[in-house]
């Protein structure tokens, strides 16, 4: 198991299971990677303390992944017009050596990617432009499902772990939540001609405010030209019934994150329509309850996209 001190990125305690620590790099390699002159690196070290932490006089300088991460933050801040002093201060603060002892819960983030580490760092630094940029890059690179599962969720879990342990980071959770919401809405193509004649209704269970996964699902379905109707957080049961009567959706997806909001009775209150409406229960909030027979449980995003598409438009050839 990795020891935290040598982990590639200790900011949010994000260490990948079984990961081989990245080697440290000599000045020339770091200069090449950042596209700056070696002399600049020496100046940044001398003037701002942005040098190799483990360097001993007389030995060749070697930059650890943490050292390089700080330089990358310095460079990104410079690119955004900060003065060298401001950029250095930001980089040192945003990637400070962890003084706070890390609670066990946040040390292991299975499946976290390099982008996830970058997102964790930027979120903790409350660096909205970098958070937004990283989300755009992740979605462009691998799509909304991979961005959610491999980049966003590991960081949400790490932030939640820190909140559960110390009560800290609520501001980080909210910032991340709003940035992900905006990124997923921006990644949702407007459908003029959806493949499904009747919409897929997406909503949270009554009082349930964890709606983020529904925005990811909507973006993923829209990218397959499956049209949805987003009703969002905490939809009262009678409003759900009214929406079904008015739109006769092909399917209903109800999200419950918290067990206290996973009450199966809400499905019984859905009125029958002339045309059949398939119902799905998604989220950990339904985990501990028996869902009505006509309701299908979906446990993963990718599976949900496939299942819902298959139900409302048939499997794409
Ligand atoms: C963002 C967030 C919020 C935001 C939600 C904003 C929004 N628009 O969604 C806000 C700030 C509003 C919020 C509020 C609260 N929250 Co909150 N929140 C979170 C947080 C950080 C992320 C939620 C999320 O989207 N997770 C992503 C989930 C879905 O990922 P996952 O669990 O890894 O997913 C698994 C499955 O669900 C599935 N999956 C993932 N995505 C998808 C998508 C689809 C379509 C499908 C089918 C499956 C699927 O695959 C995964 C592997 O099995 C979680 C912590 C966490 N990591 O979940 C806390 C968390 C859920 N919240 C918690 C709490 C306690 C609250 C509050 C009660 C706090 C308070 N006192 O006010 C309120 C409740 C408000 C309410 N009425 O619902 C606790 C719940 C503890 C518990 N009992 O279960 C958590 C776990 C934090 C913690 N560490 O304790 N929260």
JSON list of N, CA and C in Angstrom, two decimals, residues 157-233:
[
{"chain": "A", "resi": 157, "resn": "UNK", "atom": "N", "xyz": [-16.57, 12.17, -3.82]},
{"chain": "A", "resi": 157, "resn": "UNK", "atom": "CA", "xyz": [-16.44, 11.25, -2.69]},
{"chain": "A", "resi": 157, "resn": "UNK", "atom": "C", "xyz": [-15.34, 11.71, -1.73]},
{"chain": "A", "resi": 158, "resn": "UNK", "atom": "N", "xyz": [-14.22, 12.20, -2.29]},
{"chain": "A", "resi": 158, "resn": "UNK", "atom": "CA", "xyz": [-13.12, 12.67, -1.42]},
{"chain": "A", "resi": 158, "resn": "UNK", "atom": "C", "xyz": [-13.56, 13.91, -0.63]},
{"chain": "A", "resi": 159, "resn": "UNK", "atom": "N", "xyz": [-14.24, 14.83, -1.29]},
{"chain": "A", "resi": 159, "resn": "UNK", "atom": "CA", "xyz": [-14.71, 16.04, -0.60]},
{"chain": "A", "resi": 159, "resn": "UNK", "atom": "C", "xyz": [-15.72, 15.67, 0.47]},
{"chain": "A", "resi": 160, "resn": "UNK", "atom": "N", "xyz": [-16.64, 14.74, 0.13]},
{"chain": "A", "resi": 160, "resn": "UNK", "atom": "CA", "xyz": [-17.66, 14.32, 1.10]},
{"chain": "A", "resi": 160, "resn": "UNK", "atom": "C", "xyz": [-17.00, 13.63, 2.29]},
{"chain": "A", "resi": 161, "resn": "UNK", "atom": "N", "xyz": [-15.93, 12.88, 2.02]},
{"chain": "A", "resi": 161, "resn": "UNK", "atom": "CA", "xyz": [-15.21, 12.20, 3.10]},
{"chain": "A", "resi": 161, "resn": "UNK", "atom": "C", "xyz": [-14.62, 13.23, 4.05]},
{"chain": "A", "resi": 162, "resn": "UNK", "atom": "N", "xyz": [-14.08, 14.28, 3.48]},
{"chain": "A", "resi": 162, "resn": "UNK", "atom": "CA", "xyz": [-13.49, 15.32, 4.34]},
{"chain": "A", "resi": 162, "resn": "UNK", "atom": "C", "xyz": [-14.58, 16.03, 5.13]},
{"chain": "A", "resi": 163, "resn": "UNK", "atom": "N", "xyz": [-15.75, 16.26, 4.47]},
{"chain": "A", "resi": 163, "resn": "UNK", "atom": "CA", "xyz": [-16.86, 16.91, 5.19]},
{"chain": "A", "resi": 163, "resn": "UNK", "atom": "C", "xyz": [-17.33, 16.02, 6.34]},
{"chain": "A", "resi": 164, "resn": "UNK", "atom": "N", "xyz": [-17.49, 14.73, 6.03]},
{"chain": "A", "resi": 164, "resn": "UNK", "atom": "CA", "xyz": [-17.99, 13.81, 7.06]},
{"chain": "A", "resi": 164, "resn": "UNK", "atom": "C", "xyz": [-17.01, 13.75, 8.23]},
{"chain": "A", "resi": 165, "resn": "UNK", "atom": "N", "xyz": [-15.72, 13.91, 7.94]},
{"chain": "A", "resi": 165, "resn": "UNK", "atom": "CA", "xyz": [-14.70, 13.76, 8.98]},
{"chain": "A", "resi": 165, "resn": "UNK", "atom": "C", "xyz": [-14.49, 15.04, 9.77]},
{"chain": "A", "resi": 166, "resn": "UNK", "atom": "N", "xyz": [-14.49, 16.16, 9.07]},
{"chain": "A", "resi": 166, "resn": "UNK", "atom": "CA", "xyz": [-14.09, 17.41, 9.78]},
{"chain": "A", "resi": 166, "resn": "UNK", "atom": "C", "xyz": [-15.12, 18.52, 9.64]},
{"chain": "A", "resi": 167, "resn": "UNK", "atom": "N", "xyz": [-16.19, 18.26, 8.85]},
{"chain": "A", "resi": 167, "resn": "UNK", "atom": "CA", "xyz": [-17.18, 19.33, 8.69]},
{"chain": "A", "resi": 167, "resn": "UNK", "atom": "C", "xyz": [-16.68, 20.41, 7.74]},
{"chain": "A", "resi": 168, "resn": "UNK", "atom": "N", "xyz": [-15.46, 20.25, 7.24]},
{"chain": "A", "resi": 168, "resn": "UNK", "atom": "CA", "xyz": [-14.90, 21.28, 6.34]},
{"chain": "A", "resi": 168, "resn": "UNK", "atom": "C", "xyz": [-15.31, 20.99, 4.89]},
{"chain": "A", "resi": 169, "resn": "UNK", "atom": "N", "xyz": [-15.01, 21.94, 4.02]},
{"chain": "A", "resi": 169, "resn": "UNK", "atom": "CA", "xyz": [-15.16, 21.74, 2.58]},
{"chain": "A", "resi": 169, "resn": "UNK", "atom": "C", "xyz": [-16.58, 21.85, 2.04]},
{"chain": "A", "resi": 170, "resn": "UNK", "atom": "N", "xyz": [-17.54, 22.33, 2.84]},
{"chain": "A", "resi": 170, "resn": "UNK", "atom": "CA", "xyz": [-18.89, 22.48, 2.28]},
{"chain": "A", "resi": 170, "resn": "UNK", "atom": "C", "xyz": [-18.84, 23.47, 1.11]},
{"chain": "A", "resi": 171, "resn": "UNK", "atom": "N", "xyz": [-18.01, 24.52, 1.25]},
{"chain": "A", "resi": 171, "resn": "UNK", "atom": "CA", "xyz": [-17.91, 25.51, 0.17]},
{"chain": "A", "resi": 171, "resn": "UNK", "atom": "C", "xyz": [-17.33, 24.87, -1.09]},
{"chain": "A", "resi": 172, "resn": "UNK", "atom": "N", "xyz": [-16.41, 23.93, -0.90]},
{"chain": "A", "resi": 172, "resn": "UNK", "atom": "CA", "xyz": [-15.81, 23.24, -2.05]},
{"chain": "A", "resi": 172, "resn": "UNK", "atom": "C", "xyz": [-16.86, 22.35, -2.72]},
{"chain": "A", "resi": 173, "resn": "UNK", "atom": "N", "xyz": [-17.66, 21.67, -1.89]},
{"chain": "A", "resi": 173, "resn": "UNK", "atom": "CA", "xyz": [-18.72, 20.78, -2.41]},
{"chain": "A", "resi": 173, "resn": "UNK", "atom": "C", "xyz": [-19.72, 21.60, -3.23]},
{"chain": "A", "resi": 174, "resn": "UNK", "atom": "N", "xyz": [-20.10, 22.75, -2.71]},
{"chain": "A", "resi": 174, "resn": "UNK", "atom": "CA", "xyz": [-21.07, 23.58, -3.44]},
{"chain": "A", "resi": 174, "resn": "UNK", "atom": "C", "xyz": [-20.47, 24.11, -4.74]},
{"chain": "A", "resi": 175, "resn": "UNK", "atom": "N", "xyz": [-19.21, 24.57, -4.68]},
{"chain": "A", "resi": 175, "resn": "UNK", "atom": "CA", "xyz": [-18.56, 25.09, -5.90]},
{"chain": "A", "resi": 175, "resn": "UNK", "atom": "C", "xyz": [-18.49, 24.00, -6.96]},
{"chain": "A", "resi": 176, "resn": "UNK", "atom": "N", "xyz": [-18.06, 22.82, -6.53]},
{"chain": "A", "resi": 176, "resn": "UNK", "atom": "CA", "xyz": [-17.92, 21.70, -7.46]},
{"chain": "A", "resi": 176, "resn": "UNK", "atom": "C", "xyz": [-19.28, 21.33, -8.04]},
{"chain": "A", "resi": 177, "resn": "UNK", "atom": "N", "xyz": [-20.27, 21.29, -7.17]},
{"chain": "A", "resi": 177, "resn": "UNK", "atom": "CA", "xyz": [-21.62, 20.93, -7.60]},
{"chain": "A", "resi": 177, "resn": "UNK", "atom": "C", "xyz": [-22.11, 21.89, -8.67]},
{"chain": "A", "resi": 178, "resn": "UNK", "atom": "N", "xyz": [-21.94, 23.17, -8.45]},
{"chain": "A", "resi": 178, "resn": "UNK", "atom": "CA", "xyz": [-22.43, 24.17, -9.41]},
{"chain": "A", "resi": 178, "resn": "UNK", "atom": "C", "xyz": [-21.65, 24.11, -10.72]},
{"chain": "A", "resi": 179, "resn": "UNK", "atom": "N", "xyz": [-20.35, 23.86, -10.63]},
{"chain": "A", "resi": 179, "resn": "UNK", "atom": "CA", "xyz": [-19.54, 23.78, -11.87]},
{"chain": "A", "resi": 179, "resn": "UNK", "atom": "C", "xyz": [-19.91, 22.55, -12.69]},
{"chain": "A", "resi": 180, "resn": "UNK", "atom": "N", "xyz": [-20.14, 21.42, -11.98]},
{"chain": "A", "resi": 180, "resn": "UNK", "atom": "CA", "xyz": [-20.51, 20.20, -12.70]},
{"chain": "A", "resi": 180, "resn": "UNK", "atom": "C", "xyz": [-21.89, 20.36, -13.34]},
{"chain": "A", "resi": 181, "resn": "UNK", "atom": "N", "xyz": [-22.80, 20.97, -12.58]},
{"chain": "A", "resi": 181, "resn": "UNK", "atom": "CA", "xyz": [-24.15, 21.22, -13.10]},
{"chain": "A", "resi": 181, "resn": "UNK", "atom": "C", "xyz": [-24.05, 22.04, -14.40]},
{"chain": "A", "resi": 182, "resn": "UNK", "atom": "N", "xyz": [-23.28, 23.12, -14.36]},
{"chain": "A", "resi": 182, "resn": "UNK", "atom": "CA", "xyz": [-23.13, 24.00, -15.54]},
{"chain": "A", "resi": 182, "resn": "UNK", "atom": "C", "xyz": [-22.49, 23.23, -16.69]},
{"chain": "A", "resi": 183, "resn": "UNK", "atom": "N", "xyz": [-21.48, 22.44, -16.39]},
{"chain": "A", "resi": 183, "resn": "UNK", "atom": "CA", "xyz": [-20.78, 21.69, -17.45]},
{"chain": "A", "resi": 183, "resn": "UNK", "atom": "C", "xyz": [-21.70, 20.66, -18.10]},
{"chain": "A", "resi": 184, "resn": "UNK", "atom": "N", "xyz": [-22.52, 20.00, -17.28]},
{"chain": "A", "resi": 184, "resn": "UNK", "atom": "CA", "xyz": [-23.41, 18.97, -17.84]},
{"chain": "A", "resi": 184, "resn": "UNK", "atom": "C", "xyz": [-24.55, 19.62, -18.64]},
{"chain": "A", "resi": 185, "resn": "UNK", "atom": "N", "xyz": [-25.02, 20.76, -18.20]},
{"chain": "A", "resi": 185, "resn": "UNK", "atom": "CA", "xyz": [-26.07, 21.46, -18.96]},
{"chain": "A", "resi": 185, "resn": "UNK", "atom": "C", "xyz": [-25.47, 21.93, -20.30]},
{"chain": "A", "resi": 186, "resn": "UNK", "atom": "N", "xyz": [-24.25, 22.43, -20.25]},
{"chain": "A", "resi": 186, "resn": "UNK", "atom": "CA", "xyz": [-23.59, 22.88, -21.49]},
{"chain": "A", "resi": 186, "resn": "UNK", "atom": "C", "xyz": [-23.31, 21.71, -22.42]},
{"chain": "A", "resi": 187, "resn": "UNK", "atom": "N", "xyz": [-23.16, 20.52, -21.86]},
{"chain": "A", "resi": 187, "resn": "UNK", "atom": "CA", "xyz": [-22.85, 19.33, -22.67]},
{"chain": "A", "resi": 187, "resn": "UNK", "atom": "C", "xyz": [-24.10, 18.63, -23.17]},
{"chain": "A", "resi": 188, "resn": "UNK", "atom": "N", "xyz": [-25.27, 19.22, -22.89]},
{"chain": "A", "resi": 188, "resn": "UNK", "atom": "CA", "xyz": [-26.55, 18.61, -23.30]},
{"chain": "A", "resi": 188, "resn": "UNK", "atom": "C", "xyz": [-27.03, 19.25, -24.60]},
{"chain": "A", "resi": 189, "resn": "UNK", "atom": "N", "xyz": [-26.91, 18.52, -25.72]},
{"chain": "A", "resi": 189, "resn": "UNK", "atom": "CA", "xyz": [-27.35, 19.12, -26.99]},
{"chain": "A", "resi": 189, "resn": "UNK", "atom": "C", "xyz": [-28.86, 19.36, -27.00]},
{"chain": "A", "resi": 190, "resn": "UNK", "atom": "N", "xyz": [-29.27, 20.45, -27.62]},
{"chain": "A", "resi": 190, "resn": "UNK", "atom": "CA", "xyz": [-30.70, 20.75, -27.76]},
{"chain": "A", "resi": 190, "resn": "UNK", "atom": "C", "xyz": [-31.25, 19.82, -28.85]},
{"chain": "A", "resi": 191, "resn": "UNK", "atom": "N", "xyz": [-32.29, 19.06, -28.53]},
{"chain": "A", "resi": 191, "resn": "UNK", "atom": "CA", "xyz": [-32.82, 18.11, -29.52]},
{"chain": "A", "resi": 191, "resn": "UNK", "atom": "C", "xyz": [-34.05, 18.69, -30.20]},
{"chain": "A", "resi": 192, "resn": "UNK", "atom": "N", "xyz": [-33.97, 18.95, -31.50]},
{"chain": "A", "resi": 192, "resn": "UNK", "atom": "CA", "xyz": [-35.17, 19.43, -32.20]},
{"chain": "A", "resi": 192, "resn": "UNK", "atom": "C", "xyz": [-36.02, 18.23, -32.59]},
{"chain": "A", "resi": 193, "resn": "UNK", "atom": "N", "xyz": [-35.35, 17.10, -32.94]},
{"chain": "A", "resi": 193, "resn": "UNK", "atom": "CA", "xyz": [-36.13, 15.90, -33.27]},
{"chain": "A", "resi": 193, "resn": "UNK", "atom": "C", "xyz": [-35.58, 14.71, -32.49]},
{"chain": "A", "resi": 194, "resn": "UNK", "atom": "N", "xyz": [-36.10, 14.50, -31.27]},
{"chain": "A", "resi": 194, "resn": "UNK", "atom": "CA", "xyz": [-35.63, 13.35, -30.47]},
{"chain": "A", "resi": 194, "resn": "UNK", "atom": "C", "xyz": [-36.11, 12.06, -31.13]},
{"chain": "A", "resi": 195, "resn": "UNK", "atom": "N", "xyz": [-35.39, 10.95, -30.88]},
{"chain": "A", "resi": 195, "resn": "UNK", "atom": "CA", "xyz": [-35.77, 9.66, -31.45]},
{"chain": "A", "resi": 195, "resn": "UNK", "atom": "C", "xyz": [-37.00, 9.10, -30.77]},
{"chain": "A", "resi": 196, "resn": "UNK", "atom": "N", "xyz": [-37.29, 9.52, -29.55]},
{"chain": "A", "resi": 196, "resn": "UNK", "atom": "CA", "xyz": [-38.45, 9.00, -28.81]},
{"chain": "A", "resi": 196, "resn": "UNK", "atom": "C", "xyz": [-39.62, 9.98, -28.88]},
{"chain": "A", "resi": 197, "resn": "UNK", "atom": "N", "xyz": [-40.79, 9.50, -29.33]},
{"chain": "A", "resi": 197, "resn": "UNK", "atom": "CA", "xyz": [-41.97, 10.39, -29.44]},
{"chain": "A", "resi": 197, "resn": "UNK", "atom": "C", "xyz": [-42.44, 10.87, -28.06]},
{"chain": "A", "resi": 198, "resn": "UNK", "atom": "N", "xyz": [-42.30, 10.02, -27.04]},
{"chain": "A", "resi": 198, "resn": "UNK", "atom": "CA", "xyz": [-42.74, 10.44, -25.69]},
{"chain": "A", "resi": 198, "resn": "UNK", "atom": "C", "xyz": [-41.52, 10.60, -24.80]},
{"chain": "A", "resi": 199, "resn": "UNK", "atom": "N", "xyz": [-41.46, 11.64, -23.97]},
{"chain": "A", "resi": 199, "resn": "UNK", "atom": "CA", "xyz": [-40.23, 11.95, -23.23]},
{"chain": "A", "resi": 199, "resn": "UNK", "atom": "C", "xyz": [-39.93, 10.96, -22.11]},
{"chain": "A", "resi": 200, "resn": "UNK", "atom": "N", "xyz": [-38.70, 11.04, -21.63]},
{"chain": "A", "resi": 200, "resn": "UNK", "atom": "CA", "xyz": [-38.28, 10.35, -20.40]},
{"chain": "A", "resi": 200, "resn": "UNK", "atom": "C", "xyz": [-38.31, 11.41, -19.31]},
{"chain": "A", "resi": 201, "resn": "UNK", "atom": "N", "xyz": [-39.12, 11.18, -18.29]},
{"chain": "A", "resi": 201, "resn": "UNK", "atom": "CA", "xyz": [-39.24, 12.16, -17.20]},
{"chain": "A", "resi": 201, "resn": "UNK", "atom": "C", "xyz": [-38.17, 11.89, -16.15]},
{"chain": "A", "resi": 202, "resn": "UNK", "atom": "N", "xyz": [-37.37, 12.91, -15.86]},
{"chain": "A", "resi": 202, "resn": "UNK", "atom": "CA", "xyz": [-36.29, 12.76, -14.88]},
{"chain": "A", "resi": 202, "resn": "UNK", "atom": "C", "xyz": [-36.62, 13.61, -13.65]},
{"chain": "A", "resi": 203, "resn": "UNK", "atom": "N", "xyz": [-36.61, 13.00, -12.47]},
{"chain": "A", "resi": 203, "resn": "UNK", "atom": "CA", "xyz": [-36.91, 13.77, -11.27]},
{"chain": "A", "resi": 203, "resn": "UNK", "atom": "C", "xyz": [-36.32, 13.12, -10.03]},
{"chain": "A", "resi": 204, "resn": "UNK", "atom": "N", "xyz": [-36.13, 13.94, -9.00]},
{"chain": "A", "resi": 204, "resn": "UNK", "atom": "CA", "xyz": [-35.75, 13.40, -7.70]},
{"chain": "A", "resi": 204, "resn": "UNK", "atom": "C", "xyz": [-37.03, 13.04, -6.94]},
{"chain": "A", "resi": 205, "resn": "UNK", "atom": "N", "xyz": [-36.90, 12.13, -5.99]},
{"chain": "A", "resi": 205, "resn": "UNK", "atom": "CA", "xyz": [-38.02, 11.77, -5.12]},
{"chain": "A", "resi": 205, "resn": "UNK", "atom": "C", "xyz": [-38.38, 12.99, -4.27]},
{"chain": "A", "resi": 206, "resn": "UNK", "atom": "N", "xyz": [-39.61, 13.01, -3.71]},
{"chain": "A", "resi": 206, "resn": "UNK", "atom": "CA", "xyz": [-39.99, 14.16, -2.87]},
{"chain": "A", "resi": 206, "resn": "UNK", "atom": "C", "xyz": [-38.94, 14.47, -1.80]},
{"chain": "A", "resi": 207, "resn": "UNK", "atom": "N", "xyz": [-38.63, 15.77, -1.64]},
{"chain": "A", "resi": 207, "resn": "UNK", "atom": "CA", "xyz": [-37.66, 16.27, -0.66]},
{"chain": "A", "resi": 207, "resn": "UNK", "atom": "C", "xyz": [-36.20, 15.94, -0.98]},
{"chain": "A", "resi": 208, "resn": "UNK", "atom": "N", "xyz": [-35.93, 15.16, -1.95]},
{"chain": "A", "resi": 208, "resn": "UNK", "atom": "CA", "xyz": [-34.56, 14.78, -2.30]},
{"chain": "A", "resi": 208, "resn": "UNK", "atom": "C", "xyz": [-33.91, 15.86, -3.15]},
{"chain": "A", "resi": 209, "resn": "UNK", "atom": "N", "xyz": [-32.79, 16.45, -2.69]},
{"chain": "A", "resi": 209, "resn": "UNK", "atom": "CA", "xyz": [-32.17, 17.57, -3.40]},
{"chain": "A", "resi": 209, "resn": "UNK", "atom": "C", "xyz": [-30.90, 17.17, -4.14]},
{"chain": "A", "resi": 210, "resn": "UNK", "atom": "N", "xyz": [-30.52, 15.90, -4.12]},
{"chain": "A", "resi": 210, "resn": "UNK", "atom": "CA", "xyz": [-29.31, 15.47, -4.83]},
{"chain": "A", "resi": 210, "resn": "UNK", "atom": "C", "xyz": [-29.68, 15.16, -6.29]},
{"chain": "A", "resi": 211, "resn": "UNK", "atom": "N", "xyz": [-29.75, 16.22, -7.11]},
{"chain": "A", "resi": 211, "resn": "UNK", "atom": "CA", "xyz": [-30.23, 16.06, -8.49]},
{"chain": "A", "resi": 211, "resn": "UNK", "atom": "C", "xyz": [-29.11, 15.96, -9.52]},
{"chain": "A", "resi": 212, "resn": "UNK", "atom": "N", "xyz": [-27.87, 16.16, -9.09]},
{"chain": "A", "resi": 212, "resn": "UNK", "atom": "CA", "xyz": [-26.76, 16.22, -10.04]},
{"chain": "A", "resi": 212, "resn": "UNK", "atom": "C", "xyz": [-26.70, 15.01, -10.98]},
{"chain": "A", "resi": 213, "resn": "UNK", "atom": "N", "xyz": [-26.82, 13.77, -10.45]},
{"chain": "A", "resi": 213, "resn": "UNK", "atom": "CA", "xyz": [-26.74, 12.61, -11.35]},
{"chain": "A", "resi": 213, "resn": "UNK", "atom": "C", "xyz": [-27.78, 12.65, -12.48]},
{"chain": "A", "resi": 214, "resn": "UNK", "atom": "N", "xyz": [-28.93, 13.29, -12.22]},
{"chain": "A", "resi": 214, "resn": "UNK", "atom": "CA", "xyz": [-29.96, 13.38, -13.26]},
{"chain": "A", "resi": 214, "resn": "UNK", "atom": "C", "xyz": [-29.51, 14.27, -14.41]},
{"chain": "A", "resi": 215, "resn": "UNK", "atom": "N", "xyz": [-28.72, 15.31, -14.10]},
{"chain": "A", "resi": 215, "resn": "UNK", "atom": "CA", "xyz": [-28.23, 16.19, -15.17]},
{"chain": "A", "resi": 215, "resn": "UNK", "atom": "C", "xyz": [-27.19, 15.47, -16.02]},
{"chain": "A", "resi": 216, "resn": "UNK", "atom": "N", "xyz": [-26.45, 14.56, -15.37]},
{"chain": "A", "resi": 216, "resn": "UNK", "atom": "CA", "xyz": [-25.47, 13.78, -16.14]},
{"chain": "A", "resi": 216, "resn": "UNK", "atom": "C", "xyz": [-26.22, 12.80, -17.04]},
{"chain": "A", "resi": 217, "resn": "UNK", "atom": "N", "xyz": [-27.25, 12.17, -16.46]},
{"chain": "A", "resi": 217, "resn": "UNK", "atom": "CA", "xyz": [-28.06, 11.22, -17.23]},
{"chain": "A", "resi": 217, "resn": "UNK", "atom": "C", "xyz": [-28.72, 11.93, -18.41]},
{"chain": "A", "resi": 218, "resn": "UNK", "atom": "N", "xyz": [-29.27, 13.11, -18.17]},
{"chain": "A", "resi": 218, "resn": "UNK", "atom": "CA", "xyz": [-29.92, 13.85, -19.26]},
{"chain": "A", "resi": 218, "resn": "UNK", "atom": "C", "xyz": [-28.93, 14.16, -20.39]},
{"chain": "A", "resi": 219, "resn": "UNK", "atom": "N", "xyz": [-27.74, 14.59, -20.03]},
{"chain": "A", "resi": 219, "resn": "UNK", "atom": "CA", "xyz": [-26.73, 14.91, -21.06]},
{"chain": "A", "resi": 219, "resn": "UNK", "atom": "C", "xyz": [-26.38, 13.65, -21.86]},
{"chain": "A", "resi": 220, "resn": "UNK", "atom": "N", "xyz": [-26.20, 12.54, -21.16]},
{"chain": "A", "resi": 220, "resn": "UNK", "atom": "CA", "xyz": [-25.81, 11.29, -21.85]},
{"chain": "A", "resi": 220, "resn": "UNK", "atom": "C", "xyz": [-26.94, 10.81, -22.77]},
{"chain": "A", "resi": 221, "resn": "UNK", "atom": "N", "xyz": [-28.19, 10.92, -22.32]},
{"chain": "A", "resi": 221, "resn": "UNK", "atom": "CA", "xyz": [-29.32, 10.48, -23.16]},
{"chain": "A", "resi": 221, "resn": "UNK", "atom": "C", "xyz": [-29.48, 11.42, -24.37]},
{"chain": "A", "resi": 222, "resn": "UNK", "atom": "N", "xyz": [-29.34, 12.73, -24.14]},
{"chain": "A", "resi": 222, "resn": "UNK", "atom": "CA", "xyz": [-29.49, 13.69, -25.24]},
{"chain": "A", "resi": 222, "resn": "UNK", "atom": "C", "xyz": [-28.43, 13.44, -26.30]},
{"chain": "A", "resi": 223, "resn": "UNK", "atom": "N", "xyz": [-27.26, 13.01, -25.89]},
{"chain": "A", "resi": 223, "resn": "UNK", "atom": "CA", "xyz": [-26.19, 12.71, -26.85]},
{"chain": "A", "resi": 223, "resn": "UNK", "atom": "C", "xyz": [-26.51, 11.47, -27.66]},
{"chain": "A", "resi": 224, "resn": "UNK", "atom": "N", "xyz": [-27.50, 10.72, -27.24]},
{"chain": "A", "resi": 224, "resn": "UNK", "atom": "CA", "xyz": [-28.02, 9.60, -28.05]},
{"chain": "A", "resi": 224, "resn": "UNK", "atom": "C", "xyz": [-29.37, 9.98, -28.65]},
{"chain": "A", "resi": 225, "resn": "UNK", "atom": "N", "xyz": [-29.66, 11.29, -28.65]},
{"chain": "A", "resi": 225, "resn": "UNK", "atom": "CA", "xyz": [-30.91, 11.83, -29.22]},
{"chain": "A", "resi": 225, "resn": "UNK", "atom": "C", "xyz": [-32.15, 11.27, -28.54]},
{"chain": "A", "resi": 226, "resn": "UNK", "atom": "N", "xyz": [-32.01, 11.00, -27.26]},
{"chain": "A", "resi": 226, "resn": "UNK", "atom": "CA", "xyz": [-33.17, 10.58, -26.47]},
{"chain": "A", "resi": 226, "resn": "UNK", "atom": "C", "xyz": [-33.65, 11.80, -25.68]},
{"chain": "A", "resi": 227, "resn": "UNK", "atom": "N", "xyz": [-34.87, 12.20, -25.91]},
{"chain": "A", "resi": 227, "resn": "UNK", "atom": "CA", "xyz": [-35.41, 13.42, -25.29]},
{"chain": "A", "resi": 227, "resn": "UNK", "atom": "C", "xyz": [-35.91, 13.17, -23.88]},
{"chain": "A", "resi": 228, "resn": "UNK", "atom": "N", "xyz": [-35.68, 14.12, -23.00]},
{"chain": "A", "resi": 228, "resn": "UNK", "atom": "CA", "xyz": [-36.09, 13.99, -21.60]},
{"chain": "A", "resi": 228, "resn": "UNK", "atom": "C", "xyz": [-36.84, 15.23, -21.15]},
{"chain": "A", "resi": 229, "resn": "UNK", "atom": "N", "xyz": [-37.48, 15.09, -19.98]},
{"chain": "A", "resi": 229, "resn": "UNK", "atom": "CA", "xyz": [-38.14, 16.22, -19.34]},
{"chain": "A", "resi": 229, "resn": "UNK", "atom": "C", "xyz": [-37.55, 16.29, -17.94]},
{"chain": "A", "resi": 230, "resn": "UNK", "atom": "N", "xyz": [-36.75, 17.33, -17.66]},
{"chain": "A", "resi": 230, "resn": "UNK", "atom": "CA", "xyz": [-36.06, 17.41, -16.37]},
{"chain": "A", "resi": 230, "resn": "UNK", "atom": "C", "xyz": [-36.92, 18.18, -15.37]},
{"chain": "A", "resi": 231, "resn": "UNK", "atom": "N", "xyz": [-37.31, 17.49, -14.31]},
{"chain": "A", "resi": 231, "resn": "UNK", "atom": "CA", "xyz": [-38.11, 18.16, -13.26]},
{"chain": "A", "resi": 231, "resn": "UNK", "atom": "C", "xyz": [-37.29, 18.39, -12.00]},
{"chain": "A", "resi": 232, "resn": "UNK", "atom": "N", "xyz": [-36.05, 17.87, -11.98]},
{"chain": "A", "resi": 232, "resn": "UNK", "atom": "CA", "xyz": [-35.08, 18.29, -10.96]},
{"chain": "A", "resi": 232, "resn": "UNK", "atom": "C", "xyz": [-35.33, 17.80, -9.56]},
{"chain": "A", "resi": 233, "resn": "UNK", "atom": "N", "xyz": [-34.94, 18.66, -8.61]},
{"chain": "A", "resi": 233, "resn": "UNK", "atom": "CA", "xyz": [-34.88, 18.27, -7.19]},
{"chain": "A", "resi": 233, "resn": "UNK", "atom": "C", "xyz": [-36.25, 18.26, -6.52]}
]
